[in-house]
XYZ file of N, CA, C and O in Angstrom:
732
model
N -79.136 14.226 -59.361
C -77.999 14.220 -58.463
C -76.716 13.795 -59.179
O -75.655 14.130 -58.652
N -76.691 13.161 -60.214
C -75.810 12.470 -60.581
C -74.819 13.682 -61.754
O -73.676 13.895 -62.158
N -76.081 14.138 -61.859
C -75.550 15.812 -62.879
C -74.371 16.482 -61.890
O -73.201 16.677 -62.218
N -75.051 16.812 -60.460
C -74.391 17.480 -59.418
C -73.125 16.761 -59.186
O -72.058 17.357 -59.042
N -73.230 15.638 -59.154
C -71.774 15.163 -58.426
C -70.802 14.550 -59.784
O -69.866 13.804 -59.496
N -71.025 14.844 -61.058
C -70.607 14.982 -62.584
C -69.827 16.536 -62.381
O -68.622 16.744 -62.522
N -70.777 17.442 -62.047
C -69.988 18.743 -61.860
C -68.933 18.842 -61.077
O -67.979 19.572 -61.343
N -69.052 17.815 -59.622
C -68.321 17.895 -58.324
C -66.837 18.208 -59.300
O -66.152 19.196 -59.562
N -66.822 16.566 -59.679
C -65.555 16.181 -60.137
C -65.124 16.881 -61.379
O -63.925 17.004 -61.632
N -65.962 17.298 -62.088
C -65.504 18.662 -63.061
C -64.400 19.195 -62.375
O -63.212 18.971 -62.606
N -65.103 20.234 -61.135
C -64.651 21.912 -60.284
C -63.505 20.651 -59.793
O -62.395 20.995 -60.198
N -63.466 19.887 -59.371
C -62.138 19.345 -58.775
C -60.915 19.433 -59.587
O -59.792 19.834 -59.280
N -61.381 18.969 -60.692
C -60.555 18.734 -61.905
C -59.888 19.902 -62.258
O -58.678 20.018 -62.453
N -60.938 20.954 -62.346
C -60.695 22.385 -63.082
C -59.477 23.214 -61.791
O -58.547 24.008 -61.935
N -60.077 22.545 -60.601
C -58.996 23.396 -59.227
C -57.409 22.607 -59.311
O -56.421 23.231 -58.924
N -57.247 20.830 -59.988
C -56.087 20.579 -59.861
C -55.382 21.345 -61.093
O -54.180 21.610 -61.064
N -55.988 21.587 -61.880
C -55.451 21.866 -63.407
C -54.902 23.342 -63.079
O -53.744 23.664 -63.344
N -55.903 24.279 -62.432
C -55.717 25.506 -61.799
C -54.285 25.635 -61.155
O -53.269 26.257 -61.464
N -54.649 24.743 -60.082
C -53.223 25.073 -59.155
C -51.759 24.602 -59.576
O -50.787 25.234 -59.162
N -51.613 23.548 -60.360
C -50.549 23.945 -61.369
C -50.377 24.692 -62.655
O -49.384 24.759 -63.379
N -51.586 25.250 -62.786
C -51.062 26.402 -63.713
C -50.719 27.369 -63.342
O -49.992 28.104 -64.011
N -51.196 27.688 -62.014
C -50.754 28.900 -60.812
C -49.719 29.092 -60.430
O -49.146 30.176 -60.322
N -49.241 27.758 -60.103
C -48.039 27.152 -59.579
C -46.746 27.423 -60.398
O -45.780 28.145 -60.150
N -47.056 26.552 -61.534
C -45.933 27.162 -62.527
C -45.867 28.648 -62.706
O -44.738 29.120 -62.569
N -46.983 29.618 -63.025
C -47.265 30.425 -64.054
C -45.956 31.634 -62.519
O -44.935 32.304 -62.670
N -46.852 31.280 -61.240
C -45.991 32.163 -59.782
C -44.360 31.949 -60.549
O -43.701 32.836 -61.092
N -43.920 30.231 -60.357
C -42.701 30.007 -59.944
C -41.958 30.905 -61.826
O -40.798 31.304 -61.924
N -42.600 30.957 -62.545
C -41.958 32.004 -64.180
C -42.051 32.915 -63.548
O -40.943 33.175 -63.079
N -43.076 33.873 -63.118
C -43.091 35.605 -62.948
C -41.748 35.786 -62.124
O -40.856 36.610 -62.325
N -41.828 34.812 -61.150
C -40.898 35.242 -59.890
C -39.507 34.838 -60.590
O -38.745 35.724 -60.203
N -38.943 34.170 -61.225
C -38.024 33.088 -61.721
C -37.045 33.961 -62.648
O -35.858 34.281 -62.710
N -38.529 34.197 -63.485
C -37.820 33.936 -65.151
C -37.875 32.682 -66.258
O -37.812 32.499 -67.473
N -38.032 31.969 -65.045
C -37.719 30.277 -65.941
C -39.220 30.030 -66.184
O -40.164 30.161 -65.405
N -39.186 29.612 -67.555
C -40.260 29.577 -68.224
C -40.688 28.561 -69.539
O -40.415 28.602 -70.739
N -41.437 27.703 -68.759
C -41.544 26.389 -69.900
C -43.008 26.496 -70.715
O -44.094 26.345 -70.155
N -42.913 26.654 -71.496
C -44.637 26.401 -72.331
C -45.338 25.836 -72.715
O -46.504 26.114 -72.995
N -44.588 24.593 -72.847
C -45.389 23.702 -73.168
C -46.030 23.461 -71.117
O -47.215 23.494 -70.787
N -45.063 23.285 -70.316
C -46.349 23.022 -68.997
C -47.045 24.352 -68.924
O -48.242 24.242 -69.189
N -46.655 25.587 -68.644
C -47.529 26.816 -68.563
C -48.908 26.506 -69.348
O -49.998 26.656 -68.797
N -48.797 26.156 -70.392
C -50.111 26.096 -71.608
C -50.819 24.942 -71.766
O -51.901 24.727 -72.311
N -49.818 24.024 -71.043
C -50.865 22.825 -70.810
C -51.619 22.455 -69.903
O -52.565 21.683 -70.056
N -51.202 23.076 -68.651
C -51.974 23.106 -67.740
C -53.318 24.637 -67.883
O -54.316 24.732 -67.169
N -53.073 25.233 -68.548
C -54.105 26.382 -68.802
C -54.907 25.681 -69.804
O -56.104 25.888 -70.004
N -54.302 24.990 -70.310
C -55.743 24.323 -71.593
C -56.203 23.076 -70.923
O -57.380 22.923 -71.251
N -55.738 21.914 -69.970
C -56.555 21.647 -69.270
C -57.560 22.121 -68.353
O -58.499 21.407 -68.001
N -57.345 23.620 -67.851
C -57.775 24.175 -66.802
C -59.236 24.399 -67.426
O -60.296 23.968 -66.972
N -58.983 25.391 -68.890
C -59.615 25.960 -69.871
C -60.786 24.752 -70.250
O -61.986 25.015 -70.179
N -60.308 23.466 -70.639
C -61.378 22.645 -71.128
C -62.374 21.868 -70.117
O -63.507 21.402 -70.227
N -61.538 21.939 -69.210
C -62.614 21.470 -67.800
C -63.136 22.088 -67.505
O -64.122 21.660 -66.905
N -63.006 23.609 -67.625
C -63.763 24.439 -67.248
C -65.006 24.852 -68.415
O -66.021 25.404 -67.989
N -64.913 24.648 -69.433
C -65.971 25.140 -70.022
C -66.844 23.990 -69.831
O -68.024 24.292 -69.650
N -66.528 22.583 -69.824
C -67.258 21.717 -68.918
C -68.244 21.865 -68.071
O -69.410 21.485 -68.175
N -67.572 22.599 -66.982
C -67.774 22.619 -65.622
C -69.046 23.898 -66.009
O -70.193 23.867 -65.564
N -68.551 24.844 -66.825
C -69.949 25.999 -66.691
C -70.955 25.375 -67.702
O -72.053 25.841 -67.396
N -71.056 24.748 -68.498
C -71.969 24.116 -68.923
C -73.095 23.259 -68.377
O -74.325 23.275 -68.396
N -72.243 22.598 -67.943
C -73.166 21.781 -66.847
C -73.821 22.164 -65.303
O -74.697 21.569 -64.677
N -72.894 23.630 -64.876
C -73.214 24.455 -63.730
C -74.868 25.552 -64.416
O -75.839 25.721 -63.678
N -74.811 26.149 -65.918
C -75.826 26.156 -66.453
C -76.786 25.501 -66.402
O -77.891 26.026 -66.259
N -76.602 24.014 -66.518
C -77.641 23.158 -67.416
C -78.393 22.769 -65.955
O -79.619 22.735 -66.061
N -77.798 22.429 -64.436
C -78.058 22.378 -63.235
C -79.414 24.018 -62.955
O -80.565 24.159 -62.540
N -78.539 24.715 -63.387
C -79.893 26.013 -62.774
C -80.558 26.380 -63.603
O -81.463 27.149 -63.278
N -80.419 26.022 -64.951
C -81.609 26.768 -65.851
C -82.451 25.471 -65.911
O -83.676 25.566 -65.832
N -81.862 24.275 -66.046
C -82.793 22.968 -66.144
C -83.549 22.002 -65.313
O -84.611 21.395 -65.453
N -82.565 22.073 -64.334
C -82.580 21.330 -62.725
C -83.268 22.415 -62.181
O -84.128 22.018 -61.396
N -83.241 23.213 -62.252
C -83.520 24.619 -61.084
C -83.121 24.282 -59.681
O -83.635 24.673 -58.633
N -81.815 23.250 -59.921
C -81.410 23.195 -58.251
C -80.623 24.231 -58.221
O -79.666 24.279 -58.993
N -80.914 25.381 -57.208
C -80.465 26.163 -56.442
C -80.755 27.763 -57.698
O -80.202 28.848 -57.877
N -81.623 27.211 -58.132
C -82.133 28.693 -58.535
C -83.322 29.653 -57.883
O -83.734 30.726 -58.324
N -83.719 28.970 -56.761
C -84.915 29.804 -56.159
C -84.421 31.273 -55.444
O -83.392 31.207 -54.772
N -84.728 31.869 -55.494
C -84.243 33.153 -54.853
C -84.090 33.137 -53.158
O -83.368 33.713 -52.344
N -85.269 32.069 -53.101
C -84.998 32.076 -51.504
C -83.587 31.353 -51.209
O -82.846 31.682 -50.283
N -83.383 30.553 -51.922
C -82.172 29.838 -52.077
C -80.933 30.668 -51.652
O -80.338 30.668 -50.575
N -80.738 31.273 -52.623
C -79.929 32.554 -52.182
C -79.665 32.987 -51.334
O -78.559 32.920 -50.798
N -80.837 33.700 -50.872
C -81.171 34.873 -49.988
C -80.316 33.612 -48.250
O -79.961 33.870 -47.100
N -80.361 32.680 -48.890
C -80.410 32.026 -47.231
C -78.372 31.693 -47.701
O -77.571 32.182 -46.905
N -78.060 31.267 -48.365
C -76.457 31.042 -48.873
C -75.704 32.085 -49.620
O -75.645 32.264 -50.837
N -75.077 32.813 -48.536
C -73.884 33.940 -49.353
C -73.144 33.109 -50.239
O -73.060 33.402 -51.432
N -72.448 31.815 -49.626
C -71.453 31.102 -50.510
C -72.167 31.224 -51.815
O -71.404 31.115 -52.774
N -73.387 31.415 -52.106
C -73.448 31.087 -53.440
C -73.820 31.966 -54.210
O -74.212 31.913 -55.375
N -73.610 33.222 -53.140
C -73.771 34.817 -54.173
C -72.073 34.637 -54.393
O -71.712 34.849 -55.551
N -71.171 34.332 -53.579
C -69.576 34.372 -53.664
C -69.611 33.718 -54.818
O -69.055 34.419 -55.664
N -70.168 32.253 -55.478
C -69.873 31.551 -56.307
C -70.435 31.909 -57.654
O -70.076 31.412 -58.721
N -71.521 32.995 -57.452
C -72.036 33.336 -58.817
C -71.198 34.701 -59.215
O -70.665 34.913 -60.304
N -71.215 35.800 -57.770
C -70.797 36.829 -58.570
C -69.282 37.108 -58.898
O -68.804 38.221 -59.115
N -68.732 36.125 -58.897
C -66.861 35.861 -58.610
C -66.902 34.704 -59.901
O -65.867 34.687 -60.568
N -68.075 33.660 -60.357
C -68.031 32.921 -61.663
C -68.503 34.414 -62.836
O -68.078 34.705 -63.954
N -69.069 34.781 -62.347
C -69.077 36.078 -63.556
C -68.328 36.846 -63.968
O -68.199 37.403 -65.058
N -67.559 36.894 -62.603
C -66.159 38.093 -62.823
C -65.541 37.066 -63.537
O -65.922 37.052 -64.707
N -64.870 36.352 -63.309
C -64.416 35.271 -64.107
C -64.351 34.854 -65.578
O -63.326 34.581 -66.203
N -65.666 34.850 -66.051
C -65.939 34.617 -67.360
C -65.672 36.375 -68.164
O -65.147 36.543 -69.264
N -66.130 37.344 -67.367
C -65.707 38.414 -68.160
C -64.281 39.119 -68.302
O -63.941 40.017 -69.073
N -63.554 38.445 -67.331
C -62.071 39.099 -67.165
C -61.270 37.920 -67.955
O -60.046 38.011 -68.055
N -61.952 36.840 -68.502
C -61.085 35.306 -69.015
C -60.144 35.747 -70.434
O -59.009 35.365 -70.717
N -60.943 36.579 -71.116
C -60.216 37.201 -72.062
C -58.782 38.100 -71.818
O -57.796 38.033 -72.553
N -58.871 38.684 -70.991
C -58.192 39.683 -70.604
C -57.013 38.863 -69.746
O -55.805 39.103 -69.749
N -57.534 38.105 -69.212
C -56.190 37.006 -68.462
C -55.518 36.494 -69.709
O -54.313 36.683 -69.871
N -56.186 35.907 -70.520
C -55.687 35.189 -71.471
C -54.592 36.058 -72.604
O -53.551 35.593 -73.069
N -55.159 37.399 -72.866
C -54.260 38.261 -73.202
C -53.186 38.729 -72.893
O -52.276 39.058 -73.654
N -53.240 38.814 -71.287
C -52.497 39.372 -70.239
C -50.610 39.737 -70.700
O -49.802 40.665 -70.657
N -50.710 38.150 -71.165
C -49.081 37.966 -71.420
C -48.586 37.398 -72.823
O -47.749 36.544 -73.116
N -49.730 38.488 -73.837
C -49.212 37.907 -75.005
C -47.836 38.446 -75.073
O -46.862 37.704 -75.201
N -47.737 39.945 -74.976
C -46.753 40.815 -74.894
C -45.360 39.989 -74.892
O -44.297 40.383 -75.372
N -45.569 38.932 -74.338
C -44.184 38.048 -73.972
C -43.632 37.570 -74.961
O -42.425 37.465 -75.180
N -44.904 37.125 -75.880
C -44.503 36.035 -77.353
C -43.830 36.977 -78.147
O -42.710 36.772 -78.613
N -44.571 38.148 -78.337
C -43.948 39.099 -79.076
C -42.852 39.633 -79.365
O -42.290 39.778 -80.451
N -42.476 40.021 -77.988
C -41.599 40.793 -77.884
C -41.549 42.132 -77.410
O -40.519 42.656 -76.987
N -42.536 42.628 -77.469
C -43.504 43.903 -77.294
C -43.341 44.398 -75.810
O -43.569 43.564 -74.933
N -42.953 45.719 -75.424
C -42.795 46.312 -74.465
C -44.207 46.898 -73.705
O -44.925 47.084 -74.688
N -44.872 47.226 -72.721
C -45.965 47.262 -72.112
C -45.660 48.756 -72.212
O -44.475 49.063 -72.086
N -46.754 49.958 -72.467
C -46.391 50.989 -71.901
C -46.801 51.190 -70.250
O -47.033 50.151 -69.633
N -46.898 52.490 -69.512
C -46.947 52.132 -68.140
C -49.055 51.976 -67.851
O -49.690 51.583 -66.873
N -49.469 52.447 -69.086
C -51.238 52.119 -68.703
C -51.078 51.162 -69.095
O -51.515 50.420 -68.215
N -50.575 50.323 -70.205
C -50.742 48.995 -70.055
C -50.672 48.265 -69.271
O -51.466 47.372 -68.973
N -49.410 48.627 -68.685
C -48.836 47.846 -67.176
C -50.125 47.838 -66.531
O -50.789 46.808 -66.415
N -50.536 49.110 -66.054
C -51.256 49.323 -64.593
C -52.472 48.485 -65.019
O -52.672 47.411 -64.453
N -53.332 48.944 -66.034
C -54.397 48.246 -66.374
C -54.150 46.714 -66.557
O -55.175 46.085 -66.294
N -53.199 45.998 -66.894
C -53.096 44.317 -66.701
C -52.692 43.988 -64.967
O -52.944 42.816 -64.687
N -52.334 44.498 -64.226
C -51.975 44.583 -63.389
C -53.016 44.643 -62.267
O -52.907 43.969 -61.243
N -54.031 45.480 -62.507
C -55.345 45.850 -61.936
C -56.565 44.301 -62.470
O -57.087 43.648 -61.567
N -56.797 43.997 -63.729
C -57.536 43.643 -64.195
C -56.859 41.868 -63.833
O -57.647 41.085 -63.303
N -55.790 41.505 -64.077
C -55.046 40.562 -63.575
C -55.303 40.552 -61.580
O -55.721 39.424 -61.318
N -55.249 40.932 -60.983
C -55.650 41.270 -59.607
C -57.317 41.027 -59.306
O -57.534 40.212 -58.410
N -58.332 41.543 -59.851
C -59.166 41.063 -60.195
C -59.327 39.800 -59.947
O -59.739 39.161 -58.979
N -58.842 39.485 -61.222
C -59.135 38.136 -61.970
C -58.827 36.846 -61.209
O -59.519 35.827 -61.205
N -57.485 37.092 -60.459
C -56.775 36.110 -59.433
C -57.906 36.335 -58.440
O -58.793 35.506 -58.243
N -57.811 37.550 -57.809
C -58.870 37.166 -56.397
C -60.767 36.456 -57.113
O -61.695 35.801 -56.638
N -60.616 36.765 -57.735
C -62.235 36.013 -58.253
C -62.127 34.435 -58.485
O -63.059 33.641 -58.353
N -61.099 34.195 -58.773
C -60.625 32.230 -58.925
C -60.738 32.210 -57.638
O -61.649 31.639 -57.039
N -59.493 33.055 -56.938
C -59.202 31.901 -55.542
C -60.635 32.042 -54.450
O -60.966 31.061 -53.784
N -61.201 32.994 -54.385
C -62.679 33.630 -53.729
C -63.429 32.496 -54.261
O -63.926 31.793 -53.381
N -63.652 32.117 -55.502
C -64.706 31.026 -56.078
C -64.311 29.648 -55.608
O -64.928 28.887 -54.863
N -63.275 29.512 -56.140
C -62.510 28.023 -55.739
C -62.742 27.943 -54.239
O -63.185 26.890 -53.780
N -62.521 28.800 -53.571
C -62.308 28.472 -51.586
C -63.724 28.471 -51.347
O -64.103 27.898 -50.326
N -64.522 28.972 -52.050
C -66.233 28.975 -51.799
C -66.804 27.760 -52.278
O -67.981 27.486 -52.042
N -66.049 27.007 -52.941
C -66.769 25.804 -54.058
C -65.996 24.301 -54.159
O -66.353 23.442 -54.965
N -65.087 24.161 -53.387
C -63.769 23.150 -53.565
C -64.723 22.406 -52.315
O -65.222 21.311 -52.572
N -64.910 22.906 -51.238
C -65.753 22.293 -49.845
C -66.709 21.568 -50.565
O -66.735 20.425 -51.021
N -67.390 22.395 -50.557
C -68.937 22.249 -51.400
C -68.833 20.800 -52.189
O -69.559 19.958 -51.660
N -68.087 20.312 -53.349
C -67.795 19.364 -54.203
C -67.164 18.079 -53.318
O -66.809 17.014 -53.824
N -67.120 18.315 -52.297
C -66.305 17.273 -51.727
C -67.807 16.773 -50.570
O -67.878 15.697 -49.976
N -68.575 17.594 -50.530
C -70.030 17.438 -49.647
C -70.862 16.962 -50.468
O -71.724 16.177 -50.073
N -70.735 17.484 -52.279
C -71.905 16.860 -52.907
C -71.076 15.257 -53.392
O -71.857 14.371 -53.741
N -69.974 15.007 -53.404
C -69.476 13.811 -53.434
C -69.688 12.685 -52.120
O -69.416 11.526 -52.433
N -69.917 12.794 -51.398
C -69.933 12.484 -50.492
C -68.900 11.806 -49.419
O -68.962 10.867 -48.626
N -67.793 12.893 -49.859
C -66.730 12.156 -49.219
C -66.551 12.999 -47.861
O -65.672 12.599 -47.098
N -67.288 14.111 -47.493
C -67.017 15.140 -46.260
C -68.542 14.853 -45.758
O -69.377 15.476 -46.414
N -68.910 14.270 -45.023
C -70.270 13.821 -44.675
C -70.589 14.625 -42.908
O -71.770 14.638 -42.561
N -69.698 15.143 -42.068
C -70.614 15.909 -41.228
C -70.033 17.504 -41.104
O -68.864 17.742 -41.409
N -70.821 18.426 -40.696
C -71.058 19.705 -40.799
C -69.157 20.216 -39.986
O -68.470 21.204 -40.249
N -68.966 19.450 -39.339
C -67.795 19.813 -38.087
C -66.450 19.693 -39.556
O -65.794 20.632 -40.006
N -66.404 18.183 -40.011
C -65.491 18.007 -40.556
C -65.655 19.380 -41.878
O -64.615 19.939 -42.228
N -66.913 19.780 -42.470
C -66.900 20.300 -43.479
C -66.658 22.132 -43.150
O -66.984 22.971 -43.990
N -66.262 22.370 -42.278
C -66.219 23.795 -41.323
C -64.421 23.240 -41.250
O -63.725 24.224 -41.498
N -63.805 22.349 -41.064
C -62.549 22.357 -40.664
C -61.895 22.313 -42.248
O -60.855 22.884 -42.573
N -62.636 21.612 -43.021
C -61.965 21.739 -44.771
C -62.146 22.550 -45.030
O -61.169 22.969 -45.651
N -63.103 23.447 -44.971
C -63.043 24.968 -45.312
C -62.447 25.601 -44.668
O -61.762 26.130 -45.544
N -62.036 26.118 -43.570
C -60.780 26.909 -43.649
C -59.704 25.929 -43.477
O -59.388 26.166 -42.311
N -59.043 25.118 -43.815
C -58.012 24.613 -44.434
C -58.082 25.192 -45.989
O -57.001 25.517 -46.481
N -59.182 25.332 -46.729
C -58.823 25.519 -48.104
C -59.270 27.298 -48.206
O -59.191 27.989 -49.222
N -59.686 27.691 -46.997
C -59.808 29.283 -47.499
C -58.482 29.596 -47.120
O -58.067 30.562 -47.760
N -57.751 29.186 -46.402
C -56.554 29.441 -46.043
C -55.084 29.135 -46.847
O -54.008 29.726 -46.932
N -55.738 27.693 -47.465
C -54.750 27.611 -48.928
C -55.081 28.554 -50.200
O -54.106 28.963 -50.830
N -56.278 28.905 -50.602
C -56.369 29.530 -51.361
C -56.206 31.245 -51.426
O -56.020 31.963 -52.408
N -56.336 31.560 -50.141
C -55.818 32.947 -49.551
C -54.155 33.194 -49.586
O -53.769 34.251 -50.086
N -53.013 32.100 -48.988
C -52.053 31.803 -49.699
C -51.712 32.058 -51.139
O -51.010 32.963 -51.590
N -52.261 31.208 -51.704
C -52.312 31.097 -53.280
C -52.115 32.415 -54.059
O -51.171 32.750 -54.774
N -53.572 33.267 -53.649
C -54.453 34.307 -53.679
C -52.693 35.467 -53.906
O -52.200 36.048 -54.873
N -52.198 35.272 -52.129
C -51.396 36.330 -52.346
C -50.058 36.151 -52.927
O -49.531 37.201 -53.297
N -49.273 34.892 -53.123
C -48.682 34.385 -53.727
C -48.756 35.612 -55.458
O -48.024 36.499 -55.896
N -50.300 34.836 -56.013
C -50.364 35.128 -57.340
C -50.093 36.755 -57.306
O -49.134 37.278 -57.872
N -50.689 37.182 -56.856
C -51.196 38.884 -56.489
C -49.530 39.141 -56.540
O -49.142 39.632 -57.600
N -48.601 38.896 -55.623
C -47.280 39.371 -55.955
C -46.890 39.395 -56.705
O -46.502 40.493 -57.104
N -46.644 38.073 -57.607
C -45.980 37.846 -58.850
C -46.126 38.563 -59.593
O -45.175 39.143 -60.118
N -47.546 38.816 -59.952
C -48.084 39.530 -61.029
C -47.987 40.815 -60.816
O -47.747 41.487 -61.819
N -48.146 41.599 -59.406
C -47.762 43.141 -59.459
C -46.528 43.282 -59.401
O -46.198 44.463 -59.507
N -45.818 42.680 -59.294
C -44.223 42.395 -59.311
C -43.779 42.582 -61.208
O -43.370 43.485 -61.939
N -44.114 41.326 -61.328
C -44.162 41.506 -63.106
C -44.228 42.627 -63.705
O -43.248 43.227 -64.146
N -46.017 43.206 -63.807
C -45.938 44.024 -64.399
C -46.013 45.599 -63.609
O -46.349 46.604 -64.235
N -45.707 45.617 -62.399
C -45.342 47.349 -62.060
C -43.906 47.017 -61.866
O -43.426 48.029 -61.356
N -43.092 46.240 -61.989
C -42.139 46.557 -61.067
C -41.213 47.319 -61.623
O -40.530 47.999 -60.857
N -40.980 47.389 -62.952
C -40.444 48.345 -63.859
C -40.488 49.643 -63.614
O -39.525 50.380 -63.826
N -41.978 50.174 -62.989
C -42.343 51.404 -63.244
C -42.371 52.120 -62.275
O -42.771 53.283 -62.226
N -41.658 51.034 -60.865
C -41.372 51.790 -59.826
C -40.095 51.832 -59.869
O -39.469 52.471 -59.023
């Protein structure tokens, strides 16, 4: 248990680090104004808590086998949301991370570049905020700070509803960014 609620505060960690990197990364696309040292510091906190956080979310189901039974599953969508949205995740992480080298450079996007970062960036945002709004509850239940079913139904949609926010927030910026040229 103590593994589990080690992770809690991981995913907590990894969601505050998140939402100001979100935060900033929205208020540049939309702006212009653009600081790097916070943009990159909050992505490399985000980044190191998070490889944390899947390590030990590993070491829980391949070692613990808590919550690896299939019946397990079969009975909790949240945690098909949390696996197949942590996968999208890990395979699109590159591609986020690329997203905006173009910037350092100098380098002009052609318009498949655009569309394809644009698409794959879209993705990538709805698979955080989908995981995070599926898993932020959850960490606050294995902590034991949300202790009955009523209160833990009212934090969840408070936070599917912040992160759906968030969600479309990011989603603008970024199709804003990179189509807006090409319309």
């Amino acid at each position: 248990m103590k593994l589990k609620k080690g992770n809690a505060v991981l995913g907590l960690g990894v969601i505050a680090a998140l939402l100001c990197h979100a935060g900033t990364m929205v208020v540049s696309l939309l702006t212009g104004w653009y600081s790097l040292a916070l943009c990159k510091g909050f992505a490399h906190a985000a980044a190191g808590l998070l490889a944390l956080h899947v390590l030990t979310s590993l070491c829980i189901f391949f070692f613990a086998h808590d919550g690896a039974s299939p019946r397990y599953a079969r009975q909790n969508a949240r945690v098909w949301v949390q696996r197949v949205t942590a996968l999208l995740m890990l395979l699109l992480l590159h591609t986020h991370m690329a997203a905006y080298a173009h910037m350092a450079t100098g380098e002009a996007l052609t318009a498949g570049e655009s569309v394809f970062r644009a698409i794959t960036e879209s993705v990538y945002i709805l698979a955080v905020c989908a995981h995070t709004a599926a898993s932020c509850g959850k960490a606050f239940v294995t902590l034991g700070i949300v202790r009955s079913m009523q209160a833990a139904k009212r934090l969840d949609a408070v936070l599917y509803a912040l992160f759906g926010l968030l969600a479309a927030a990011a989603l603008f910026a970024v199709l804003r960014f990179f189509l807006g040229g090409l319309v």
